[in-house]
C-alpha atoms as a printed R data frame, in Angstrom:
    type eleno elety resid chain resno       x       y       z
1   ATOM     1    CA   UNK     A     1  -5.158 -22.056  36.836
2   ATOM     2    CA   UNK     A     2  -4.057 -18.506  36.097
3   ATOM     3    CA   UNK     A     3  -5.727 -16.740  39.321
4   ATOM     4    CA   UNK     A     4  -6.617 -16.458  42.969
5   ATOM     5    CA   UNK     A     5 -10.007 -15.563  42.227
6   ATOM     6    CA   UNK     A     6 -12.641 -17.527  40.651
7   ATOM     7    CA   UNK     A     7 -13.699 -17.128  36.992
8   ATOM     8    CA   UNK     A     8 -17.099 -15.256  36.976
9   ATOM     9    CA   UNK     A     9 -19.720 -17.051  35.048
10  ATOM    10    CA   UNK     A    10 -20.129 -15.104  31.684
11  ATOM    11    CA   UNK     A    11 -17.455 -12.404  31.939
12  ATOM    12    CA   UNK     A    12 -15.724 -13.931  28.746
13  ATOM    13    CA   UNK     A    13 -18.775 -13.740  26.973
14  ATOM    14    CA   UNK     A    14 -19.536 -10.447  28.148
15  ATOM    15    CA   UNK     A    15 -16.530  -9.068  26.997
16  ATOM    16    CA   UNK     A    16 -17.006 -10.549  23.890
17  ATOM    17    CA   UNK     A    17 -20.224  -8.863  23.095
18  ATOM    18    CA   UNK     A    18 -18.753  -5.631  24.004
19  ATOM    19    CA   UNK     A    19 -16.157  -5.510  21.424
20  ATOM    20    CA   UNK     A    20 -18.620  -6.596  18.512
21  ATOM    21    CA   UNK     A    21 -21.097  -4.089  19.611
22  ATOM    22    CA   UNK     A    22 -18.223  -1.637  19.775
23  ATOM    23    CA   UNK     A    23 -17.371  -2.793  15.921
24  ATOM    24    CA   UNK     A    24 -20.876  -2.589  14.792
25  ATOM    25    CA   UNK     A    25 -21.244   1.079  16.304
26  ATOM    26    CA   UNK     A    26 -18.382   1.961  14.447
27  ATOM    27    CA   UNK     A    27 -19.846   0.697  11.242
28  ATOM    28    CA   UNK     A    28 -23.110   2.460  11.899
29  ATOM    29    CA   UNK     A    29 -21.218   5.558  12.108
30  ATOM    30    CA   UNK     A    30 -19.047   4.943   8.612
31  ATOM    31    CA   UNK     A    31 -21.996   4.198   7.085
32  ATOM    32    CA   UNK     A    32 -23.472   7.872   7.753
33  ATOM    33    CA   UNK     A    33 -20.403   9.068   6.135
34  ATOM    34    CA   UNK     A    34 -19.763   6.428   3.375
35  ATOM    35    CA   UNK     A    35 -21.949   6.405   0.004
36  ATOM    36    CA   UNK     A    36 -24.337   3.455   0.551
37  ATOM    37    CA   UNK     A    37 -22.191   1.441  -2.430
38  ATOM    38    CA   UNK     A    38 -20.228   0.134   0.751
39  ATOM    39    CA   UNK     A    39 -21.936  -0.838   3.050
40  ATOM    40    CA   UNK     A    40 -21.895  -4.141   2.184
41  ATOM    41    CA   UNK     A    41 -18.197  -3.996   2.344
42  ATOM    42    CA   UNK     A    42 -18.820  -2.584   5.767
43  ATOM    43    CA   UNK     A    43 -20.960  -5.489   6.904
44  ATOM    44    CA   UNK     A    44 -18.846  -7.816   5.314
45  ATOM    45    CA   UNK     A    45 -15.748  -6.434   7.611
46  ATOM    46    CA   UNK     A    46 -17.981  -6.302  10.984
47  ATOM    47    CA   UNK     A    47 -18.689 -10.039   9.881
48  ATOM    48    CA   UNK     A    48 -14.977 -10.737   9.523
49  ATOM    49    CA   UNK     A    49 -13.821  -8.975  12.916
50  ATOM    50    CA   UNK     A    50 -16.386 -10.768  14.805
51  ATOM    51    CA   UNK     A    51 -15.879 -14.282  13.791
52  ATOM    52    CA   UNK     A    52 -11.985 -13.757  13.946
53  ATOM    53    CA   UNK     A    53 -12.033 -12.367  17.129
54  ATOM    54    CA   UNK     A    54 -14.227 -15.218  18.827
55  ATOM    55    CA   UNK     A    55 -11.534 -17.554  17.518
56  ATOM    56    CA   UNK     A    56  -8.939 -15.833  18.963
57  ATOM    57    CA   UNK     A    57 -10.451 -15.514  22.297
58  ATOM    58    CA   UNK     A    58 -11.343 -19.371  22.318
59  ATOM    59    CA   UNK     A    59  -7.852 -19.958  21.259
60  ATOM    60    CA   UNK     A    60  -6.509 -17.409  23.805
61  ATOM    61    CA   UNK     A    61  -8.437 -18.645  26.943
62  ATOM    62    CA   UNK     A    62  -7.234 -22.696  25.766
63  ATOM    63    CA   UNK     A    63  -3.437 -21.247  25.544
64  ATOM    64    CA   UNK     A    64  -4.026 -20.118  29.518
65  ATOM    65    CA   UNK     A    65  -5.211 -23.355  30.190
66  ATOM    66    CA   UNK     A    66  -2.349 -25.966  28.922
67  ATOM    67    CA   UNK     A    67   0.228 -24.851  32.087
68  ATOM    68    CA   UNK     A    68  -0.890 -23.366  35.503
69  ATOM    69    CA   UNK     A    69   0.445 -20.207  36.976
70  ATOM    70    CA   UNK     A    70   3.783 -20.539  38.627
71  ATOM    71    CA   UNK     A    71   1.787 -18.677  41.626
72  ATOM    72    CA   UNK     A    72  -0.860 -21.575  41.807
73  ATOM    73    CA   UNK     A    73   1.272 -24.544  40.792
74  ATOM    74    CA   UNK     A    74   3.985 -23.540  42.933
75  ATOM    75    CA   UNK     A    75   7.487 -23.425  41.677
76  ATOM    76    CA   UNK     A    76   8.492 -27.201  42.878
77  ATOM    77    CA   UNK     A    77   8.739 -29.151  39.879
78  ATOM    78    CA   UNK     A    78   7.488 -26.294  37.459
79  ATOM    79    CA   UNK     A    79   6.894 -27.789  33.861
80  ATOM    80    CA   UNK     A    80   9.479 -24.803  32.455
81  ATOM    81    CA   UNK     A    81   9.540 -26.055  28.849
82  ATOM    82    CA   UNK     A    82   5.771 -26.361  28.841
83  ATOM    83    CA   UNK     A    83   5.619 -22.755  30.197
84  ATOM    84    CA   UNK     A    84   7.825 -21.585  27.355
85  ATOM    85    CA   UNK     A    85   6.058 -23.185  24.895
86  ATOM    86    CA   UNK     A    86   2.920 -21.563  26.098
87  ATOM    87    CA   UNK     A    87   4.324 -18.166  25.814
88  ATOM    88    CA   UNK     A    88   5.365 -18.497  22.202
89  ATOM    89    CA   UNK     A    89   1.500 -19.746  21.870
90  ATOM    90    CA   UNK     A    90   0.274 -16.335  23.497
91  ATOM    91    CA   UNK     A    91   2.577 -13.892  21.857
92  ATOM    92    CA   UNK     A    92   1.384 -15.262  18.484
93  ATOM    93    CA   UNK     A    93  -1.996 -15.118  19.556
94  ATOM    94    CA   UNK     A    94  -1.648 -11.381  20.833
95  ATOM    95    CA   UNK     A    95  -0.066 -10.967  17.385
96  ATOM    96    CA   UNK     A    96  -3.407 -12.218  16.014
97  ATOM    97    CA   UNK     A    97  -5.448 -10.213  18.262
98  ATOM    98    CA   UNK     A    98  -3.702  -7.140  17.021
99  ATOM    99    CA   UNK     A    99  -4.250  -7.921  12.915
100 ATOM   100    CA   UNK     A   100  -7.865  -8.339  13.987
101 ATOM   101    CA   UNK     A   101  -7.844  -5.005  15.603
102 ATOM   102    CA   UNK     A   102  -7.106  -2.965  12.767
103 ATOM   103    CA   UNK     A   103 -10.011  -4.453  10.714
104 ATOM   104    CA   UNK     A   104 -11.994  -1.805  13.072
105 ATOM   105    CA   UNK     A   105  -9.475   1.254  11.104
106 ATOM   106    CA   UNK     A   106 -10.555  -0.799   7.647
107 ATOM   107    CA   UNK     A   107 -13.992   0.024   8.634
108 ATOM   108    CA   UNK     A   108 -13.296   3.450   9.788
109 ATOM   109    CA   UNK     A   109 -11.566   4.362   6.185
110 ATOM   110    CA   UNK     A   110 -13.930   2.158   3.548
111 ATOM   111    CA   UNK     A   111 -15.622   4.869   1.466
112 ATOM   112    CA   UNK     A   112 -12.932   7.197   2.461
113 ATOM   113    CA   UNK     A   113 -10.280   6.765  -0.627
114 ATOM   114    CA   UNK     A   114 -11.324   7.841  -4.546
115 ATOM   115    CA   UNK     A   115 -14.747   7.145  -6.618
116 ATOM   116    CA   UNK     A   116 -14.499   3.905  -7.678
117 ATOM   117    CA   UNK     A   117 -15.718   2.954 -11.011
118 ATOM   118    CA   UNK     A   118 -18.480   0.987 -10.079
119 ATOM   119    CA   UNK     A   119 -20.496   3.702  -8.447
120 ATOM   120    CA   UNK     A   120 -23.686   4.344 -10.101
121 ATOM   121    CA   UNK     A   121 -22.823   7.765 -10.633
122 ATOM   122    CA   UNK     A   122 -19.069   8.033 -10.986
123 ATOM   123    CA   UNK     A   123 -19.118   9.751 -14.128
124 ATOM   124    CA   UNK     A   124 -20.921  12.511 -12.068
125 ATOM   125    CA   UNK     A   125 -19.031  12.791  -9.195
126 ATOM   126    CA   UNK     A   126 -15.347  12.777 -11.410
127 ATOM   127    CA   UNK     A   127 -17.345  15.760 -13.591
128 ATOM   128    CA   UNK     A   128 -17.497  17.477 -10.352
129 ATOM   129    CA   UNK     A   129 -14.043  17.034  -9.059
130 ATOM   130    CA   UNK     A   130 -12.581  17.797 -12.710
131 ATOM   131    CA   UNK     A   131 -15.037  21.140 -12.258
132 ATOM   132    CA   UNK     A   132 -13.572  21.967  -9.087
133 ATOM   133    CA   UNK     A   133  -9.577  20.954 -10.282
134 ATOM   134    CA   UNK     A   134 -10.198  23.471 -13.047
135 ATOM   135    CA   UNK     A   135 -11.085  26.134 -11.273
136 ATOM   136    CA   UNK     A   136  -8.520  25.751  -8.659
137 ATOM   137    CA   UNK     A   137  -6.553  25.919 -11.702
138 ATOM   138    CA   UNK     A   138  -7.464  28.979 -12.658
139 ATOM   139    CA   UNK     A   139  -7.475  30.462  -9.356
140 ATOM   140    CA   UNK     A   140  -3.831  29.800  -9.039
141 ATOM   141    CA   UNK     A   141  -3.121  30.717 -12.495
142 ATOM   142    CA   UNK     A   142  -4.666  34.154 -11.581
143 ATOM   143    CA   UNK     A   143  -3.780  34.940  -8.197
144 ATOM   144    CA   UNK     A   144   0.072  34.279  -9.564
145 ATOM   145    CA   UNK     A   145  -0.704  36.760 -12.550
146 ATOM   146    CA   UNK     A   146  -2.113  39.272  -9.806
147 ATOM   147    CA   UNK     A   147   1.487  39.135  -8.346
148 ATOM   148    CA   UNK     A   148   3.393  39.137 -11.329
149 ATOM   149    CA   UNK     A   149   1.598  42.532 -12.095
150 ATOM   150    CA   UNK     A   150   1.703  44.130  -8.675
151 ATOM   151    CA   UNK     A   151   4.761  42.401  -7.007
152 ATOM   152    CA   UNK     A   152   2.495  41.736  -3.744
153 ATOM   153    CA   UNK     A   153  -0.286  40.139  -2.713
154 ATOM   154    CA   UNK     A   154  -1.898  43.137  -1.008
155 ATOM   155    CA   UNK     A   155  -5.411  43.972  -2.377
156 ATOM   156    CA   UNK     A   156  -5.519  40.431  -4.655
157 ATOM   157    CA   UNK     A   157  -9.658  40.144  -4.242
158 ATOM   158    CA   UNK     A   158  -9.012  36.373  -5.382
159 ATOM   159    CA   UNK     A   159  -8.659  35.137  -2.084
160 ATOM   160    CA   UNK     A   160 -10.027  35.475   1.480
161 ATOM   161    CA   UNK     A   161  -7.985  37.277   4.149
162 ATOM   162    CA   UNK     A   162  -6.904  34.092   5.732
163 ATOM   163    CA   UNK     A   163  -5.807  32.370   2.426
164 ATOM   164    CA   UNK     A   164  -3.808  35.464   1.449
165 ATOM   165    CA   UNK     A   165  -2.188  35.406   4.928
166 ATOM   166    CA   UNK     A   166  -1.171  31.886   4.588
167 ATOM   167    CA   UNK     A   167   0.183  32.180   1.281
168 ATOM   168    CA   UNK     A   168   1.968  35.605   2.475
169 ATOM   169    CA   UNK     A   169   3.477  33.314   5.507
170 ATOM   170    CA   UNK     A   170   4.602  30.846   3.164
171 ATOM   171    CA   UNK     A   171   6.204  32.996   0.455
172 ATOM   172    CA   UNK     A   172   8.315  34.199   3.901
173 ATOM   173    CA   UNK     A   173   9.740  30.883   4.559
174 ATOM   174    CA   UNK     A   174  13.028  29.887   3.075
175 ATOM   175    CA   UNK     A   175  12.376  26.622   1.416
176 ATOM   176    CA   UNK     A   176   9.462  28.470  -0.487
177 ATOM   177    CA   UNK     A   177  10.443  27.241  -4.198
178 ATOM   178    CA   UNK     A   178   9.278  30.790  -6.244
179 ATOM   179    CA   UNK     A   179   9.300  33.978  -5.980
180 ATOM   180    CA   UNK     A   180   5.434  33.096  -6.864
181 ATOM   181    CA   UNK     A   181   2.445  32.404  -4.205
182 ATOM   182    CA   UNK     A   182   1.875  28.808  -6.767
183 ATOM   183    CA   UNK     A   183   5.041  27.424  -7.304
184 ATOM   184    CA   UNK     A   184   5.128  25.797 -10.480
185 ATOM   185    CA   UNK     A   185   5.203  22.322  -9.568
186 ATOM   186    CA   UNK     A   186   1.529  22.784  -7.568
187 ATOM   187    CA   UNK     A   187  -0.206  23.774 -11.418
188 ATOM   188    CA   UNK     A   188   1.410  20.943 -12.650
189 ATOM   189    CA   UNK     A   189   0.592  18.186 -10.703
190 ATOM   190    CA   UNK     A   190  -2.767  19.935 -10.761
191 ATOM   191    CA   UNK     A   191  -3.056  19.930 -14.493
192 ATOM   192    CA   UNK     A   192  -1.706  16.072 -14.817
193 ATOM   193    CA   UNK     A   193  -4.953  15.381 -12.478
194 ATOM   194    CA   UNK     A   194  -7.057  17.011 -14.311
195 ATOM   195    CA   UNK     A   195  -5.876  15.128 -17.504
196 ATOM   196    CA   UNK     A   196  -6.047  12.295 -15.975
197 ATOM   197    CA   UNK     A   197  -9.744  13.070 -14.744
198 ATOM   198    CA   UNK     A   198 -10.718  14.008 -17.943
199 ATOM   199    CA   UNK     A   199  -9.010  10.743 -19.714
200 ATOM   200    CA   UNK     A   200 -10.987   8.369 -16.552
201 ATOM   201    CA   UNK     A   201 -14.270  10.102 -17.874
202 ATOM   202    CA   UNK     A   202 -13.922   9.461 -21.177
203 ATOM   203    CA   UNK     A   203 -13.359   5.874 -20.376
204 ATOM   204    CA   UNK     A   204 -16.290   5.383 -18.516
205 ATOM   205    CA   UNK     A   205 -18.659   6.965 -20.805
206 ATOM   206    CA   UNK     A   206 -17.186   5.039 -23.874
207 ATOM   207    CA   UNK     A   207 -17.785   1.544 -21.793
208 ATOM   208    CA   UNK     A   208 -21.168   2.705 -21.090
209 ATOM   209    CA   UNK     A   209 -22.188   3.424 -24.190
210 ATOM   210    CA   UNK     A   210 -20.153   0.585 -26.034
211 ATOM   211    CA   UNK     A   211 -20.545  -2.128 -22.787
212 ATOM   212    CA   UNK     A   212 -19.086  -6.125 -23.097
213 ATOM   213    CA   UNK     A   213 -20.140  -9.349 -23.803
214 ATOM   214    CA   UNK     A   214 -18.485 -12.752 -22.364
215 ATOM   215    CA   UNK     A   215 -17.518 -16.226 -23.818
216 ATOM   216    CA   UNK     A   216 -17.290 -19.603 -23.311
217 ATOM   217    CA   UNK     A   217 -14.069 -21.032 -22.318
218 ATOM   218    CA   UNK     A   218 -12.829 -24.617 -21.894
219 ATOM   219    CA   UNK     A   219 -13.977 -25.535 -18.591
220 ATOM   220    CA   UNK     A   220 -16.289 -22.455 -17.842
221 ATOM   221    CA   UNK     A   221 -17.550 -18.848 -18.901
222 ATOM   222    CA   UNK     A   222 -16.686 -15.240 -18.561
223 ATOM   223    CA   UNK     A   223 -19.890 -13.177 -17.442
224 ATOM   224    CA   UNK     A   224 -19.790  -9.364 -18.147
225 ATOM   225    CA   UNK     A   225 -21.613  -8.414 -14.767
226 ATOM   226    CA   UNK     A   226 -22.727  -5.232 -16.288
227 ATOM   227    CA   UNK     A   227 -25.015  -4.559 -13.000
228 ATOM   228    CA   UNK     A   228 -22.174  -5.402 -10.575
229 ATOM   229    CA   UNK     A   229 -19.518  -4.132 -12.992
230 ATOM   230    CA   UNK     A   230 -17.290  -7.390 -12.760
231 ATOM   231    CA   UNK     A   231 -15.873  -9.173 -15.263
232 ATOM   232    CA   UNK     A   232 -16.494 -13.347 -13.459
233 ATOM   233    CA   UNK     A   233 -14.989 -16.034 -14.474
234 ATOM   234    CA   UNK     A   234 -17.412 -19.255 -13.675
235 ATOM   235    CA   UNK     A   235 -15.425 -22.655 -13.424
236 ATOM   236    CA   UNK     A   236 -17.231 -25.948 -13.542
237 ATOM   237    CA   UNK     A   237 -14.348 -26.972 -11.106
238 ATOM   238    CA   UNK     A   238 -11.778 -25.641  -8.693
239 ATOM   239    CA   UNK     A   239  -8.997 -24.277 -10.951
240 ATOM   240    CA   UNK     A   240  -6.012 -25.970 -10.092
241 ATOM   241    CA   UNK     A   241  -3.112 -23.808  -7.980
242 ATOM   242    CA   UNK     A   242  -1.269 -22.660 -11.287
243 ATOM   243    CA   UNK     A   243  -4.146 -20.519 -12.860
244 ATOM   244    CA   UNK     A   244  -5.171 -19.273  -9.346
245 ATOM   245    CA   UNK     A   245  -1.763 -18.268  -9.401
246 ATOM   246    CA   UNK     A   246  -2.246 -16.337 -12.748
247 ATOM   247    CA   UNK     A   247  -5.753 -15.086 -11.874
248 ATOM   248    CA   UNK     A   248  -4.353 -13.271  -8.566
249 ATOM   249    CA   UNK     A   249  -1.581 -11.739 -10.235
250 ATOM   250    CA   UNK     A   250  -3.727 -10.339 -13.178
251 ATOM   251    CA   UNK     A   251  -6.113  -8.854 -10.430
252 ATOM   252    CA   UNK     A   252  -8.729 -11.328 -10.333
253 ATOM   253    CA   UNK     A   253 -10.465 -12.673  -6.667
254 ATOM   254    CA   UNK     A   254 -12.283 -14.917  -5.362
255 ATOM   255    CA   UNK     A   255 -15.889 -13.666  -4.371
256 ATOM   256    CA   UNK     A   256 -17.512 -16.532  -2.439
257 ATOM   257    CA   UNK     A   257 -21.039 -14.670  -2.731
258 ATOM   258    CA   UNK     A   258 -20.576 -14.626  -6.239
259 ATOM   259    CA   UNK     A   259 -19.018 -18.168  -6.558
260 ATOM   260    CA   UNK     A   260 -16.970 -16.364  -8.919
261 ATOM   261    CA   UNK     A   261 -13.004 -14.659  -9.591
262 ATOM   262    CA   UNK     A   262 -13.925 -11.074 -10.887
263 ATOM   263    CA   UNK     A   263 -12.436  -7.835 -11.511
264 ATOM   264    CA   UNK     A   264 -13.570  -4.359 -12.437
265 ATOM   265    CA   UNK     A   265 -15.630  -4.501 -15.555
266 ATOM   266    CA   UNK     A   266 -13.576  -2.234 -18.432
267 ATOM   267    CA   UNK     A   267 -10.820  -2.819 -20.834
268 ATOM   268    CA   UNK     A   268  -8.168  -3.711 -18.586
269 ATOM   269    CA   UNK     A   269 -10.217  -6.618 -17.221
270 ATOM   270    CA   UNK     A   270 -10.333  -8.100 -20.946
271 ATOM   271    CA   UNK     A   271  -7.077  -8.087 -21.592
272 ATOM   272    CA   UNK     A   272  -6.102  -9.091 -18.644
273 ATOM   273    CA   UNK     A   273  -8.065 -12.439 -19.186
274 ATOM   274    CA   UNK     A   274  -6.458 -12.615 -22.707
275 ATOM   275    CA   UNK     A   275  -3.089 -13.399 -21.450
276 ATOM   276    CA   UNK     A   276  -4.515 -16.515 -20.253
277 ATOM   277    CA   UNK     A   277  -4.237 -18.996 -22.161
278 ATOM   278    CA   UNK     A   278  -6.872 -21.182 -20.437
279 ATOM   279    CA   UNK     A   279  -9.175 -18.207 -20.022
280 ATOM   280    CA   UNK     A   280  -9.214 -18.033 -24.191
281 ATOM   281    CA   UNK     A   281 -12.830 -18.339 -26.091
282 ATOM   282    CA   UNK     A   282 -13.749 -21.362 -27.363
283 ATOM   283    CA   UNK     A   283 -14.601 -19.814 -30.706
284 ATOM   284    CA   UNK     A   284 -10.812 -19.370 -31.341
285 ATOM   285    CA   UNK     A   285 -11.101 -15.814 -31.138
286 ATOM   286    CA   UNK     A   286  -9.462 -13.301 -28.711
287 ATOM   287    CA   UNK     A   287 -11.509 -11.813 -25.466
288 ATOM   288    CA   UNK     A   288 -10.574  -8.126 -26.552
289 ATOM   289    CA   UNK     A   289 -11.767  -8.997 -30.294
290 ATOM   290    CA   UNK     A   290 -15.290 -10.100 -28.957
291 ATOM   291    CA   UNK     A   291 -15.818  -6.779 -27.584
292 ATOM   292    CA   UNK     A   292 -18.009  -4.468 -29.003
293 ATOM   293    CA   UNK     A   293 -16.654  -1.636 -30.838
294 ATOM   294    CA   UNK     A   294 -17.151   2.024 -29.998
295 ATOM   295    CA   UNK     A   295 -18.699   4.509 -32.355
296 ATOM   296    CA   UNK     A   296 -16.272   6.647 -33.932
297 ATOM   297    CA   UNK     A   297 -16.943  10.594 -33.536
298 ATOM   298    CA   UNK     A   298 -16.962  12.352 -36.515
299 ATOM   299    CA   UNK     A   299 -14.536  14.899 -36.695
300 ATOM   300    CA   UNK     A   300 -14.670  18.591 -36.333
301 ATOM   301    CA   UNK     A   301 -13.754  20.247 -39.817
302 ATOM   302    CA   UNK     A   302 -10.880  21.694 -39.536
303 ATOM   303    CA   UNK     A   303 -11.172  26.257 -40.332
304 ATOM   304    CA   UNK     A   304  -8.009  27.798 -42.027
């Protein structure tokens, strides 16, 4: 209906196949790069592409099939309207085909973006990016000292010849903010991440040590996943449309593997449940007030 040629047993098939095997390749490779933590994500998004695809294929080969080609019907009484109609169909499906597409960059970037929470060694791998903030901190606390003494950069052992020309070349430059090779604004926002680092760490060690506990709640149970590091709410039936309302706006989703709505597992998650109402313990108290309590330090004497 759509060509002068005949339709080769297979070929849709064929090219079917090659796109998934394309996908999967794609998620072999990000797994070599991503921490293994994902790779069920990964899976999960090769899974996704593939069965979304073959249902817009299907759909896209039964759009080509309601009207004939204007070359094969002929154009004596040509069912226009029909032919319009189809259109609309096959731009939306193209549309389609194009959202599915860029589940292949989703692939590409999982793993890519900051240490989540959940890793099994997060507290780790922040230490070692607050140890590396720090002494990028320094560096450029130094080098900008080495200047301030010697009005040049010239001899500054700090740095390696190419840094030192790159910083040179952009001291040149008009829009350079300083007479400084750091502006100002670059140990700031350095020093906010590093507080912020330092604050993240704290949290995660204090929720380690301290963990959660979950309750009973009218009509199911909150589960402190402490192993997947989800908070999950577990209904005895299908909340109705207003809390799944609430629980996607306080950050909670559905995880069908789970049979669950979770979130991360820390503070946040608790309180977020707290505001509501139906999510409230049975025993009349408060989520956050079930929580265990973490051990206060003892303070450091203070030396006059």
């Amino acid at each position: 209906m759509t060509s002068f040629f005949d339709y080769q047993p297979g070929s849709a098939t064929k090219e079917y196949r090659h796109c998934v095997d394309e996908a999967a390749k794609i998620a072999e490779q990000q797994k070599e790069r991503a921490d293994p933590i994902y790779h069920e994500k990964i899976d999960r998004l090769v899974d996704a592409y593939a069965r979304k695809l073959a249902d817009n294929m299907n759909k896209g080969y039964e759009i080509s099939a309601r009207v004939p080609s204007v070359m094969i019907a002929g154009a004596s009484n040509f069912p226009t309207r029909k032919k319009e109609k189809q259109n609309a169909a096959s731009d939306k499906n193209m549309e389609e085909w194009r959202q599915i597409q860029g589940l292949l960059d989703q692939i590409r970037s999982t793993g890519m973006g900051g240490i989540r929470s959940d890793h099994p060694h997060a507290v780790e791998l922040l230490e070692q990016k607050l140890e590396r903030l720090e002494s990028t901190q320094k560096l450029m606390k130094d080098v900008n000292a080495f200047y301030r003494k010697n009005k040049t950069l010239d001899g500054c052992s700090l740095l390696d010849e190419e840094r030192l020309q790159r910083l040179k070349s952009s001291m040149e430059r008009s829009w350079h903010p300083e007479p400084k090779p750091f502006p100002s604004y670059q140990l700031t926002n350095n020093n906010a991440e590093i507080r912020r680092l330092k604050h993240r760490i704290e949290e995660l060690k204090q929720n380690a040590e301290t963990g959660f506990c979950g309750w009973e709640f009218d009509g199911g149970k909150a589960v402190a996943n402490q192993d997947a590091g989800r908070l999950q709410l577990l209904f005895e039936e299908k909340p109705c449309a207003e809390h799944r309302a609430q629980l996607k706006a306080n950050g909670f989703r559905w995880a069908p593997k789970e049979g669950a709505w979770q979130r991360l597992l820390n503070r946040q998650a608790v309180y977020a449940a707290e505001r509501m109402e139906f999510l409230l313990p049975l025993s009349g108290q408060t989520p956050s007030k079930l929580q265990p309590k973490a051990e206060k330090k003892p303070e450091r004497s203070m030396q006059r």
